[in-house]
Short mmCIF file of C-alpha atoms and ligand atoms in Angstrom, two decimals:
data_model
loop_
_atom_site.label_atom_id
_atom_site.label_comp_id
_atom_site.label_asym_id
_atom_site.label_seq_id
_atom_site.Cartn_x
_atom_site.Cartn_y
_atom_site.Cartn_z
CA UNK Y 1 -23.91 -4.79 -73.27
CA UNK Y 2 -22.25 -8.04 -72.41
CA UNK Y 3 -19.02 -8.03 -70.42
CA UNK Y 4 -16.26 -10.59 -70.90
CA UNK Y 5 -15.22 -12.54 -67.77
CA UNK Y 6 -12.00 -10.66 -67.31
CA UNK Y 7 -13.81 -7.32 -67.63
CA UNK Y 8 -16.18 -8.44 -64.93
CA UNK Y 9 -13.26 -9.34 -62.64
CA UNK Y 10 -11.68 -5.93 -63.25
CA UNK Y 11 -14.94 -4.15 -62.58
CA UNK Y 12 -15.35 -6.15 -59.38
CA UNK Y 13 -11.88 -5.11 -58.31
CA UNK Y 14 -12.63 -1.44 -58.95
CA UNK Y 15 -15.93 -1.64 -57.14
CA UNK Y 16 -14.10 -3.31 -54.27
CA UNK Y 17 -11.66 -0.37 -54.05
CA UNK Y 18 -14.63 2.06 -53.77
CA UNK Y 19 -16.60 -0.06 -51.24
CA UNK Y 20 -13.52 -1.04 -49.18
CA UNK Y 21 -12.43 2.62 -49.26
CA UNK Y 22 -15.75 3.75 -47.92
CA UNK Y 23 -15.65 1.20 -45.18
CA UNK Y 24 -12.13 2.32 -44.27
CA UNK Y 25 -12.92 6.03 -44.33
CA UNK Y 26 -16.31 5.87 -42.57
CA UNK Y 27 -16.02 3.02 -40.13
CA UNK Y 28 -12.51 3.37 -38.68
CA UNK Y 29 -12.00 5.98 -35.84
CA UNK Y 30 -8.98 8.05 -35.32
CA UNK Y 31 -7.55 5.42 -32.98
CA UNK Y 32 -7.65 2.95 -35.80
CA UNK Y 33 -10.58 0.93 -34.32
CA UNK Y 34 -13.35 -0.32 -36.61
CA UNK Y 35 -17.04 0.12 -35.81
CA UNK Y 36 -19.31 -2.93 -35.24
CA UNK Y 37 -20.85 -2.51 -38.68
CA UNK Y 38 -17.42 -2.25 -40.25
CA UNK Y 39 -16.29 -5.41 -38.53
CA UNK Y 40 -19.42 -7.18 -39.72
CA UNK Y 41 -18.81 -6.16 -43.27
CA UNK Y 42 -15.12 -7.25 -43.10
CA UNK Y 43 -16.12 -10.62 -41.78
CA UNK Y 44 -18.65 -11.10 -44.61
CA UNK Y 45 -15.91 -10.12 -47.18
CA UNK Y 46 -13.56 -12.52 -45.41
CA UNK Y 47 -16.14 -15.34 -45.53
CA UNK Y 48 -16.92 -14.96 -49.19
CA UNK Y 49 -13.23 -14.49 -50.12
CA UNK Y 50 -12.40 -17.68 -48.29
CA UNK Y 51 -15.04 -19.66 -50.13
CA UNK Y 52 -13.45 -18.57 -53.41
CA UNK Y 53 -9.89 -19.21 -52.25
CA UNK Y 54 -10.90 -22.72 -50.91
CA UNK Y 55 -12.54 -23.64 -54.22
CA UNK Y 56 -9.39 -22.73 -56.11
CA UNK Y 57 -7.12 -24.55 -53.57
CA UNK Y 58 -9.32 -27.61 -53.72
CA UNK Y 59 -8.21 -28.11 -57.37
CA UNK Y 60 -4.42 -27.78 -56.70
CA UNK Y 61 -3.45 -31.27 -55.62
CA UNK Y 62 -5.34 -33.22 -58.33
CA UNK Y 63 -4.29 -30.70 -60.95
CA UNK Y 64 -0.57 -30.63 -60.07
CA UNK Y 65 -0.42 -34.40 -59.63
CA UNK Y 66 -2.16 -35.19 -62.85
CA UNK Y 67 -0.54 -32.55 -64.98
CA UNK Y 68 3.04 -33.24 -63.88
CA UNK Y 69 2.57 -37.01 -64.30
CA UNK Y 70 0.92 -36.67 -67.73
CA UNK Y 71 3.38 -34.02 -68.86
CA UNK Y 72 6.39 -36.22 -68.09
CA UNK Y 73 4.91 -39.48 -69.23
CA UNK Y 74 4.09 -37.80 -72.55
CA UNK Y 75 7.72 -36.69 -72.99
CA UNK Y 76 8.18 -40.44 -73.55
CA UNK Y 77 11.77 -40.72 -72.43
CA UNK Y 78 14.07 -39.43 -69.82
CA UNK Y 79 16.16 -37.50 -72.28
CA UNK Y 80 13.28 -35.27 -73.18
CA UNK Y 81 12.61 -34.72 -69.52
CA UNK Y 82 16.22 -33.84 -68.77
CA UNK Y 83 16.37 -31.38 -71.64
CA UNK Y 84 13.15 -29.62 -70.61
CA UNK Y 85 14.13 -29.79 -66.96
CA UNK Y 86 17.46 -28.14 -67.70
CA UNK Y 87 15.93 -25.34 -69.69
CA UNK Y 88 13.23 -24.77 -67.09
CA UNK Y 89 15.64 -24.53 -64.20
CA UNK Y 90 17.93 -22.18 -66.17
CA UNK Y 91 14.97 -19.99 -66.94
CA UNK Y 92 13.84 -19.90 -63.31
CA UNK Y 93 17.38 -19.10 -62.00
CA UNK Y 94 18.02 -16.34 -64.58
CA UNK Y 95 14.77 -14.54 -64.11
CA UNK Y 96 14.86 -14.79 -60.31
CA UNK Y 97 18.42 -13.47 -60.36
CA UNK Y 98 17.44 -10.49 -62.58
CA UNK Y 99 14.62 -9.71 -60.23
CA UNK Y 100 16.88 -9.83 -57.09
CA UNK Y 101 19.45 -7.61 -58.77
CA UNK Y 102 16.75 -5.01 -59.55
CA UNK Y 103 15.72 -5.17 -55.93
CA UNK Y 104 19.37 -4.86 -54.68
CA UNK Y 105 19.99 -1.86 -56.92
CA UNK Y 106 16.82 -0.03 -55.97
CA UNK Y 107 17.16 -0.55 -52.18
CA UNK Y 108 20.85 0.59 -52.17
CA UNK Y 109 20.07 3.57 -54.43
CA UNK Y 110 17.02 4.93 -52.59
CA UNK Y 111 17.85 3.62 -49.08
CA UNK Y 112 14.22 3.59 -47.81
CA UNK Y 113 15.26 2.69 -44.22
CA UNK Y 114 17.57 5.77 -43.84
CA UNK Y 115 17.02 9.45 -43.58
CA UNK Y 116 19.91 11.79 -44.15
CA UNK Y 117 22.24 8.81 -43.99
CA UNK Y 118 20.93 7.64 -40.53
CA UNK Y 119 18.31 5.05 -39.61
CA UNK Y 120 14.92 6.68 -40.17
CA UNK Y 121 13.82 8.05 -36.69
CA UNK Y 122 10.08 7.95 -37.39
CA UNK Y 123 10.20 4.28 -38.36
CA UNK Y 124 12.46 3.49 -35.32
CA UNK Y 125 10.07 5.33 -32.95
CA UNK Y 126 7.05 3.41 -34.42
CA UNK Y 127 8.86 0.11 -33.84
CA UNK Y 128 10.14 0.99 -30.38
CA UNK Y 129 6.57 1.95 -29.20
CA UNK Y 130 5.10 -1.39 -30.45
CA UNK Y 131 8.03 -3.75 -30.40
CA UNK Y 132 6.26 -6.44 -28.33
CA UNK Y 133 3.12 -6.38 -30.48
CA UNK Y 134 5.16 -6.61 -33.72
CA UNK Y 135 7.42 -9.38 -32.53
CA UNK Y 136 4.37 -11.37 -31.41
CA UNK Y 137 2.72 -10.95 -34.75
CA UNK Y 138 5.72 -12.30 -36.56
CA UNK Y 139 5.98 -15.27 -34.21
CA UNK Y 140 2.29 -16.02 -34.67
CA UNK Y 141 2.52 -15.84 -38.48
CA UNK Y 142 5.72 -17.89 -38.89
CA UNK Y 143 4.40 -20.47 -36.40
CA UNK Y 144 0.96 -20.79 -37.91
CA UNK Y 145 2.40 -21.47 -41.38
CA UNK Y 146 4.37 -24.38 -40.10
CA UNK Y 147 7.65 -22.76 -40.68
CA UNK Y 148 9.76 -24.74 -38.30
CA UNK Y 149 12.73 -24.19 -40.60
CA UNK Y 150 15.52 -21.89 -39.68
CA UNK Y 151 18.10 -23.35 -42.03
CA UNK Y 152 17.96 -23.14 -45.79
CA UNK Y 153 18.92 -26.85 -46.00
CA UNK Y 154 15.68 -27.72 -44.27
CA UNK Y 155 13.70 -26.59 -47.30
CA UNK Y 156 15.24 -29.36 -49.46
CA UNK Y 157 14.90 -31.98 -46.78
CA UNK Y 158 11.25 -31.26 -46.43
CA UNK Y 159 10.83 -31.95 -50.10
CA UNK Y 160 10.91 -35.73 -49.62
CA UNK Y 161 7.70 -36.86 -47.82
CA UNK Y 162 7.81 -39.80 -45.49
CA UNK Y 163 4.45 -40.84 -46.76
CA UNK Y 164 3.10 -39.97 -50.17
CA UNK Y 165 -0.43 -39.18 -48.72
CA UNK Y 166 1.21 -36.55 -46.58
CA UNK Y 167 2.28 -34.79 -49.78
CA UNK Y 168 -1.19 -35.31 -51.30
CA UNK Y 169 -3.00 -33.94 -48.28
CA UNK Y 170 -1.35 -30.63 -47.62
CA UNK Y 171 -1.37 -27.65 -49.95
CA UNK Y 172 1.56 -26.24 -48.13
CA UNK Y 173 3.74 -29.11 -49.16
CA UNK Y 174 3.95 -28.22 -52.78
CA UNK Y 175 7.56 -29.25 -53.19
CA UNK Y 176 6.77 -32.72 -51.83
CA UNK Y 177 3.79 -32.98 -54.15
CA UNK Y 178 5.98 -32.11 -57.09
CA UNK Y 179 8.63 -34.59 -55.98
CA UNK Y 180 6.05 -37.42 -55.80
CA UNK Y 181 4.52 -36.36 -59.09
CA UNK Y 182 7.88 -36.21 -60.84
CA UNK Y 183 8.82 -39.69 -59.60
CA UNK Y 184 5.45 -41.11 -60.66
CA UNK Y 185 5.77 -39.54 -64.11
CA UNK Y 186 9.26 -40.88 -64.64
CA UNK Y 187 8.28 -44.27 -63.32
CA UNK Y 188 5.37 -44.49 -65.82
CA UNK Y 189 7.90 -44.23 -68.62
CA UNK Y 190 9.51 -47.49 -67.46
CA UNK Y 191 6.67 -49.79 -66.33
CA UNK Y 192 4.98 -52.41 -68.60
CA UNK Y 193 2.74 -51.13 -71.35
CA UNK Y 194 -0.59 -52.41 -70.03
CA UNK Y 195 -0.09 -50.89 -66.55
CA UNK Y 196 1.24 -47.72 -68.12
CA UNK Y 197 -1.77 -47.38 -70.37
CA UNK Y 198 -4.32 -47.79 -67.53
CA UNK Y 199 -2.57 -45.52 -65.08
CA UNK Y 200 -1.87 -42.83 -67.68
CA UNK Y 201 -5.58 -42.98 -68.72
CA UNK Y 202 -6.49 -42.36 -65.08
CA UNK Y 203 -4.18 -39.34 -64.79
CA UNK Y 204 -5.37 -37.91 -68.11
CA UNK Y 205 -8.97 -38.09 -66.96
CA UNK Y 206 -8.06 -36.47 -63.57
CA UNK Y 207 -6.29 -33.66 -65.48
CA UNK Y 208 -9.30 -32.92 -67.72
CA UNK Y 209 -11.59 -32.99 -64.75
CA UNK Y 210 -9.43 -30.61 -62.74
CA UNK Y 211 -9.38 -28.04 -65.49
CA UNK Y 212 -13.11 -28.39 -65.94
CA UNK Y 213 -13.73 -27.69 -62.26
CA UNK Y 214 -11.39 -24.64 -62.52
CA UNK Y 215 -13.65 -23.26 -65.27
CA UNK Y 216 -16.63 -23.61 -62.97
CA UNK Y 217 -14.80 -22.04 -60.07
CA UNK Y 218 -13.81 -19.06 -62.27
CA UNK Y 219 -17.45 -18.29 -62.87
CA UNK Y 220 -17.41 -17.04 -59.30
CA UNK Y 221 -14.22 -15.03 -59.69
CA UNK Y 222 -15.89 -11.61 -59.84
CA UNK Y 223 -17.68 -12.16 -56.47
CA UNK Y 224 -14.57 -13.76 -54.91
CA UNK Y 225 -12.20 -10.99 -56.15
CA UNK Y 226 -14.62 -8.32 -54.95
CA UNK Y 227 -14.70 -9.79 -51.38
CA UNK Y 228 -10.91 -10.32 -51.22
CA UNK Y 229 -9.96 -6.81 -52.42
CA UNK Y 230 -12.71 -5.07 -50.47
CA UNK Y 231 -11.44 -6.81 -47.26
CA UNK Y 232 -7.88 -5.69 -47.84
CA UNK Y 233 -8.79 -2.09 -48.65
CA UNK Y 234 -11.23 -1.88 -45.64
CA UNK Y 235 -8.52 -2.90 -43.26
CA UNK Y 236 -5.62 -0.77 -44.61
CA UNK Y 237 -3.95 1.18 -41.87
CA UNK Y 238 -3.18 4.55 -43.47
CA UNK Y 239 -0.96 6.16 -40.85
CA UNK Y 240 1.62 3.31 -40.96
CA UNK Y 241 1.37 3.22 -44.71
CA UNK Y 242 2.61 6.83 -44.70
CA UNK Y 243 5.64 6.08 -42.55
CA UNK Y 244 6.57 3.25 -44.81
CA UNK Y 245 5.66 5.08 -48.11
CA UNK Y 246 9.27 5.24 -49.42
CA UNK Y 247 9.75 1.55 -48.77
CA UNK Y 248 6.41 0.80 -50.39
CA UNK Y 249 7.29 2.83 -53.51
CA UNK Y 250 10.77 1.19 -53.84
CA UNK Y 251 9.24 -2.36 -53.68
CA UNK Y 252 6.41 -1.50 -56.05
CA UNK Y 253 8.75 0.29 -58.40
CA UNK Y 254 11.21 -2.60 -58.57
CA UNK Y 255 8.37 -5.05 -59.10
CA UNK Y 256 6.88 -3.02 -61.84
CA UNK Y 257 10.35 -2.67 -63.55
CA UNK Y 258 10.55 -6.49 -63.59
CA UNK Y 259 7.01 -6.96 -64.78
CA UNK Y 260 6.80 -4.21 -67.41
CA UNK Y 261 10.42 -4.02 -68.62
CA UNK Y 262 12.46 -7.18 -67.90
CA UNK Y 263 9.74 -9.73 -68.61
CA UNK Y 264 8.70 -8.21 -71.93
CA UNK Y 265 12.36 -8.04 -73.00
CA UNK Y 266 12.76 -11.73 -72.18
CA UNK Y 267 9.61 -12.52 -74.13
CA UNK Y 268 10.71 -10.43 -77.13
CA UNK Y 269 14.35 -11.60 -77.26
CA UNK Y 270 14.33 -15.13 -75.81
CA UNK Y 271 10.86 -16.14 -76.84
CA UNK Y 272 10.53 -13.91 -79.97
CA UNK Y 273 6.91 -13.28 -79.21
CA UNK Y 274 4.85 -10.13 -78.69
CA UNK Y 275 4.78 -9.33 -75.00
CA UNK Y 276 1.52 -7.46 -75.26
CA UNK Y 277 -0.20 -10.67 -76.40
CA UNK Y 278 1.19 -12.49 -73.41
CA UNK Y 279 -0.26 -9.87 -70.95
CA UNK Y 280 -3.59 -10.16 -72.82
CA UNK Y 281 -3.54 -13.95 -72.72
CA UNK Y 282 -2.77 -13.98 -69.03
CA UNK Y 283 -5.38 -11.34 -68.02
CA UNK Y 284 -7.48 -13.63 -65.90
CA UNK Y 285 -4.53 -15.25 -64.19
CA UNK Y 286 -2.98 -11.89 -63.35
CA UNK Y 287 -6.21 -10.54 -61.89
CA UNK Y 288 -6.64 -13.72 -59.79
CA UNK Y 289 -3.02 -13.67 -58.56
CA UNK Y 290 -3.41 -9.97 -57.63
CA UNK Y 291 -6.59 -10.56 -55.65
CA UNK Y 292 -5.75 -13.85 -53.99
CA UNK Y 293 -2.05 -13.14 -53.23
CA UNK Y 294 -1.46 -16.84 -53.80
CA UNK Y 295 0.40 -18.37 -56.80
CA UNK Y 296 -0.75 -21.83 -55.76
CA UNK Y 297 -4.34 -20.88 -55.59
CA UNK Y 298 -3.98 -19.13 -59.01
CA UNK Y 299 -2.28 -22.17 -60.59
CA UNK Y 300 -5.41 -23.71 -62.07
CA UNK Y 301 -6.22 -20.41 -63.77
CA UNK Y 302 -2.66 -19.99 -65.01
CA UNK Y 303 -2.65 -23.45 -66.47
CA UNK Y 304 -5.86 -22.82 -68.30
CA UNK Y 305 -4.66 -19.37 -69.64
CA UNK Y 306 -1.38 -20.63 -70.83
CA UNK Y 307 -2.85 -23.64 -72.57
CA UNK Y 308 -6.12 -22.08 -74.04
CA UNK Y 309 -5.04 -18.51 -74.64
CA UNK Y 310 -1.27 -18.64 -75.24
CA UNK Y 311 -1.50 -21.95 -77.01
CA UNK Y 312 1.29 -23.69 -75.10
CA UNK Y 313 1.05 -27.51 -75.30
CA UNK Y 314 -0.09 -29.55 -72.39
CA UNK Y 315 3.34 -31.27 -72.54
CA UNK Y 316 5.19 -28.09 -71.68
CA UNK Y 317 2.73 -26.27 -69.51
CA UNK Y 318 2.08 -29.31 -67.30
CA UNK Y 319 5.71 -29.47 -66.49
CA UNK Y 320 6.74 -25.80 -66.36
CA UNK Y 321 3.77 -24.27 -64.46
CA UNK Y 322 3.27 -26.46 -61.42
CA UNK Y 323 7.03 -26.44 -60.77
CA UNK Y 324 7.13 -22.72 -61.35
CA UNK Y 325 4.29 -21.93 -59.03
CA UNK Y 326 6.45 -22.79 -56.09
CA UNK Y 327 10.06 -22.81 -57.35
CA UNK Y 328 10.05 -19.70 -59.55
CA UNK Y 329 9.08 -16.64 -57.57
CA UNK Y 330 10.68 -13.58 -59.06
CA UNK Y 331 8.54 -11.18 -57.15
CA UNK Y 332 9.12 -12.94 -53.90
CA UNK Y 333 12.91 -13.15 -54.35
CA UNK Y 334 13.03 -9.43 -55.21
CA UNK Y 335 10.95 -8.53 -52.20
CA UNK Y 336 13.00 -10.64 -49.82
CA UNK Y 337 16.18 -8.86 -50.96
CA UNK Y 338 14.61 -5.31 -50.51
CA UNK Y 339 13.05 -6.27 -47.12
CA UNK Y 340 16.21 -7.66 -45.64
CA UNK Y 341 18.33 -4.75 -46.63
CA UNK Y 342 15.70 -2.29 -45.45
CA UNK Y 343 15.58 -4.01 -42.07
CA UNK Y 344 19.43 -3.73 -41.83
CA UNK Y 345 19.18 -0.01 -42.70
CA UNK Y 346 16.53 0.62 -40.03
CA UNK Y 347 18.43 -1.16 -37.24
CA UNK Y 348 21.61 0.51 -38.33
CA UNK Y 349 23.37 -2.68 -39.29
CA UNK Y 350 25.97 -2.22 -41.99
CA UNK Y 351 25.97 -4.99 -44.54
CA UNK Y 352 29.32 -5.58 -46.22
CA UNK Y 353 29.45 -6.47 -49.88
CA UNK Y 354 29.95 -10.15 -48.94
CA UNK Y 355 26.83 -9.99 -46.79
CA UNK Y 356 24.82 -8.37 -49.62
CA UNK Y 357 25.94 -11.25 -51.84
CA UNK Y 358 24.70 -13.63 -49.19
CA UNK Y 359 21.42 -11.77 -49.25
CA UNK Y 360 21.23 -12.39 -53.02
CA UNK Y 361 22.06 -16.06 -52.71
CA UNK Y 362 19.73 -16.68 -49.73
CA UNK Y 363 16.89 -14.82 -51.47
CA UNK Y 364 17.34 -17.08 -54.48
CA UNK Y 365 17.39 -20.24 -52.46
CA UNK Y 366 14.57 -19.41 -50.08
CA UNK Y 367 12.32 -18.19 -52.88
CA UNK Y 368 12.45 -21.73 -54.14
CA UNK Y 369 11.21 -23.15 -50.98
CA UNK Y 370 8.55 -20.54 -50.15
CA UNK Y 371 4.98 -21.79 -50.57
CA UNK Y 372 2.71 -19.95 -52.93
CA UNK Y 373 0.42 -18.69 -50.23
CA UNK Y 374 -0.22 -15.08 -48.89
CA UNK Y 375 2.60 -13.56 -46.85
CA UNK Y 376 4.85 -16.56 -47.40
CA UNK Y 377 7.83 -14.38 -48.02
CA UNK Y 378 7.76 -13.49 -44.33
CA UNK Y 379 9.13 -16.94 -43.44
CA UNK Y 380 11.99 -16.47 -45.86
CA UNK Y 381 12.79 -13.04 -44.55
CA UNK Y 382 13.01 -14.50 -41.04
CA UNK Y 383 15.36 -17.19 -42.29
CA UNK Y 384 17.59 -14.68 -44.03
CA UNK Y 385 17.92 -12.16 -41.11
CA UNK Y 386 18.51 -15.10 -38.81
CA UNK Y 387 21.31 -16.31 -41.08
CA UNK Y 388 22.88 -12.87 -41.29
CA UNK Y 389 22.39 -12.40 -37.51
CA UNK Y 390 20.82 -8.94 -37.96
CA UNK Y 391 19.72 -7.81 -34.44
CA UNK Y 392 16.21 -6.75 -33.43
CA UNK Y 393 14.92 -7.72 -36.88
CA UNK Y 394 11.62 -9.33 -35.76
CA UNK Y 395 10.02 -6.12 -34.64
CA UNK Y 396 10.81 -4.47 -38.04
CA UNK Y 397 9.36 -7.42 -39.86
CA UNK Y 398 6.24 -6.99 -37.73
CA UNK Y 399 5.98 -3.34 -38.86
CA UNK Y 400 6.31 -4.49 -42.47
CA UNK Y 401 3.23 -6.58 -42.09
CA UNK Y 402 1.26 -3.41 -42.18
CA UNK Y 403 1.90 -2.94 -45.79
CA UNK Y 404 2.45 -6.58 -46.75
CA UNK Y 405 -0.89 -7.33 -48.40
CA UNK Y 406 -0.80 -4.79 -51.31
CA UNK Y 407 2.86 -5.66 -51.97
CA UNK Y 408 1.97 -9.35 -51.78
CA UNK Y 409 -0.73 -8.82 -54.40
CA UNK Y 410 1.83 -7.27 -56.71
CA UNK Y 411 4.61 -9.74 -56.18
CA UNK Y 412 2.22 -12.66 -56.58
CA UNK Y 413 1.16 -11.19 -59.98
CA UNK Y 414 4.84 -10.92 -60.90
CA UNK Y 415 5.48 -14.53 -59.76
CA UNK Y 416 2.58 -15.87 -61.93
CA UNK Y 417 3.51 -13.80 -64.93
CA UNK Y 418 7.13 -14.97 -64.87
CA UNK Y 419 5.88 -18.63 -64.65
CA UNK Y 420 3.69 -18.13 -67.65
CA UNK Y 421 6.43 -16.44 -69.59
CA UNK Y 422 8.66 -19.43 -68.80
CA UNK Y 423 6.10 -21.74 -70.29
CA UNK Y 424 5.95 -19.62 -73.52
CA UNK Y 425 9.72 -19.32 -73.87
CA UNK Y 426 10.28 -22.95 -73.35
CA UNK Y 427 7.42 -24.00 -75.67
CA UNK Y 428 9.00 -21.72 -78.35
CA UNK Y 429 12.37 -23.38 -77.85
CA UNK Y 430 10.75 -26.77 -78.27
CA UNK Y 431 9.45 -25.59 -81.69
CA UNK Y 432 5.83 -24.89 -80.70
CA UNK Y 433 3.72 -22.18 -82.29
CA UNK Y 434 2.58 -20.00 -79.39
CA UNK Y 435 0.69 -16.67 -78.98
CA UNK Y 436 -0.21 -16.75 -82.68
CA UNK Y 437 -3.74 -15.65 -81.84
CA UNK Y 438 -5.15 -14.87 -78.39
CA UNK Y 439 -8.82 -15.52 -77.96
CA UNK Y 440 -10.83 -12.50 -76.90
N1 LIG L 501 2.16 -14.63 -51.94
C1 LIG L 501 3.27 -15.08 -52.76
C2 LIG L 501 2.81 -16.05 -53.72
O1 LIG L 501 1.91 -16.87 -53.53
C3 LIG L 501 4.37 -15.54 -51.95
C4 LIG L 501 4.93 -14.39 -51.18
O2 LIG L 501 5.86 -13.73 -51.69
O3 LIG L 501 4.56 -14.22 -50.04
O4 LIG L 501 3.36 -16.19 -54.83
#
């Protein structure tokens, strides 16, 4: 029997759940410490997972640069660019707003931070006992990701690089990279024909090459996915997960409603396409997003799936997807909203209606600036609680880190799926035939 690539990835994921589960059950003692053999296995998983992630990340800069430049230059005029840009931004805003509103409703309805109307004592006790450790963890994470921004306006300032090679040399500067690529693409429309032809030829070649390398990297996906998922499962801290189980279920439930109800409705009504076909077309990208927790690392796979399986033109996907991978993060926006309100509930800080509206607006804005890397939401959550002046929030954020990874896997899959649906809906609106037939 011959397995298809996506079936192999799925099998690898299931195997990883079993192997990671065994490591977790057998090699972690009651105090939560892992045995030497367990640690050794985790570091092997980590090593192999990192190789896979690095191979994917390696393709990001050339792929984004070349596809955005080619995509815009092919639009041929700035009017085409403005029309598609307008539609794309409307789609991004609309879907992110839907996502945030689902989160807002769920967190206010289920109140995961309260018990009998009061801040949950078990959660508070856990935080008080470990406040220093949790605060330190947050500071380390936020610092290590270069998040020196405390104001939302910083996000937009950082978009303009002072040197274009800065934008081309740092995967964390996706917005700068897009800014440079947009400018280059628009510039290409206006320069003289001979220069345009040679430069465009270069970028087209680079684009083809980047997609080819992605195909090669994906041959390793089953091994990479196995390592990433096994590492996560092996390290899961069960006792803390239990304290946070209500929070976990509210976030997961809200994400699933967005993924399985809202997005299919958008596909059916706005795009007039069969949502099931879109899920099938995106199978590899969804599995990769889920196991890497990084929309940026998944971008090469998303691009390939949208073009080859969903049949979206290079012209539309090259524009909508790279931009979407960092700007359009429905899952992240939804998560930020739930996390911030949960934190307020736990510390007993009443948020007025006006403040809840601020949470919605800030979640929308910060989700635009968040990088598509694991745990990136954390930075945005810090920014929002800082803006709302919620006291003692850092320690609660530190506690949330304990369940961040599985929720990150899910929200990244939601982020990637929403980008791909954007490409399909916009391609349809541009008169393209999409999702007619999805290759097996
Ligand atoms: N990991 C997410 C992504 O890459 C971002 C986040 O919500 O942390 O899309």
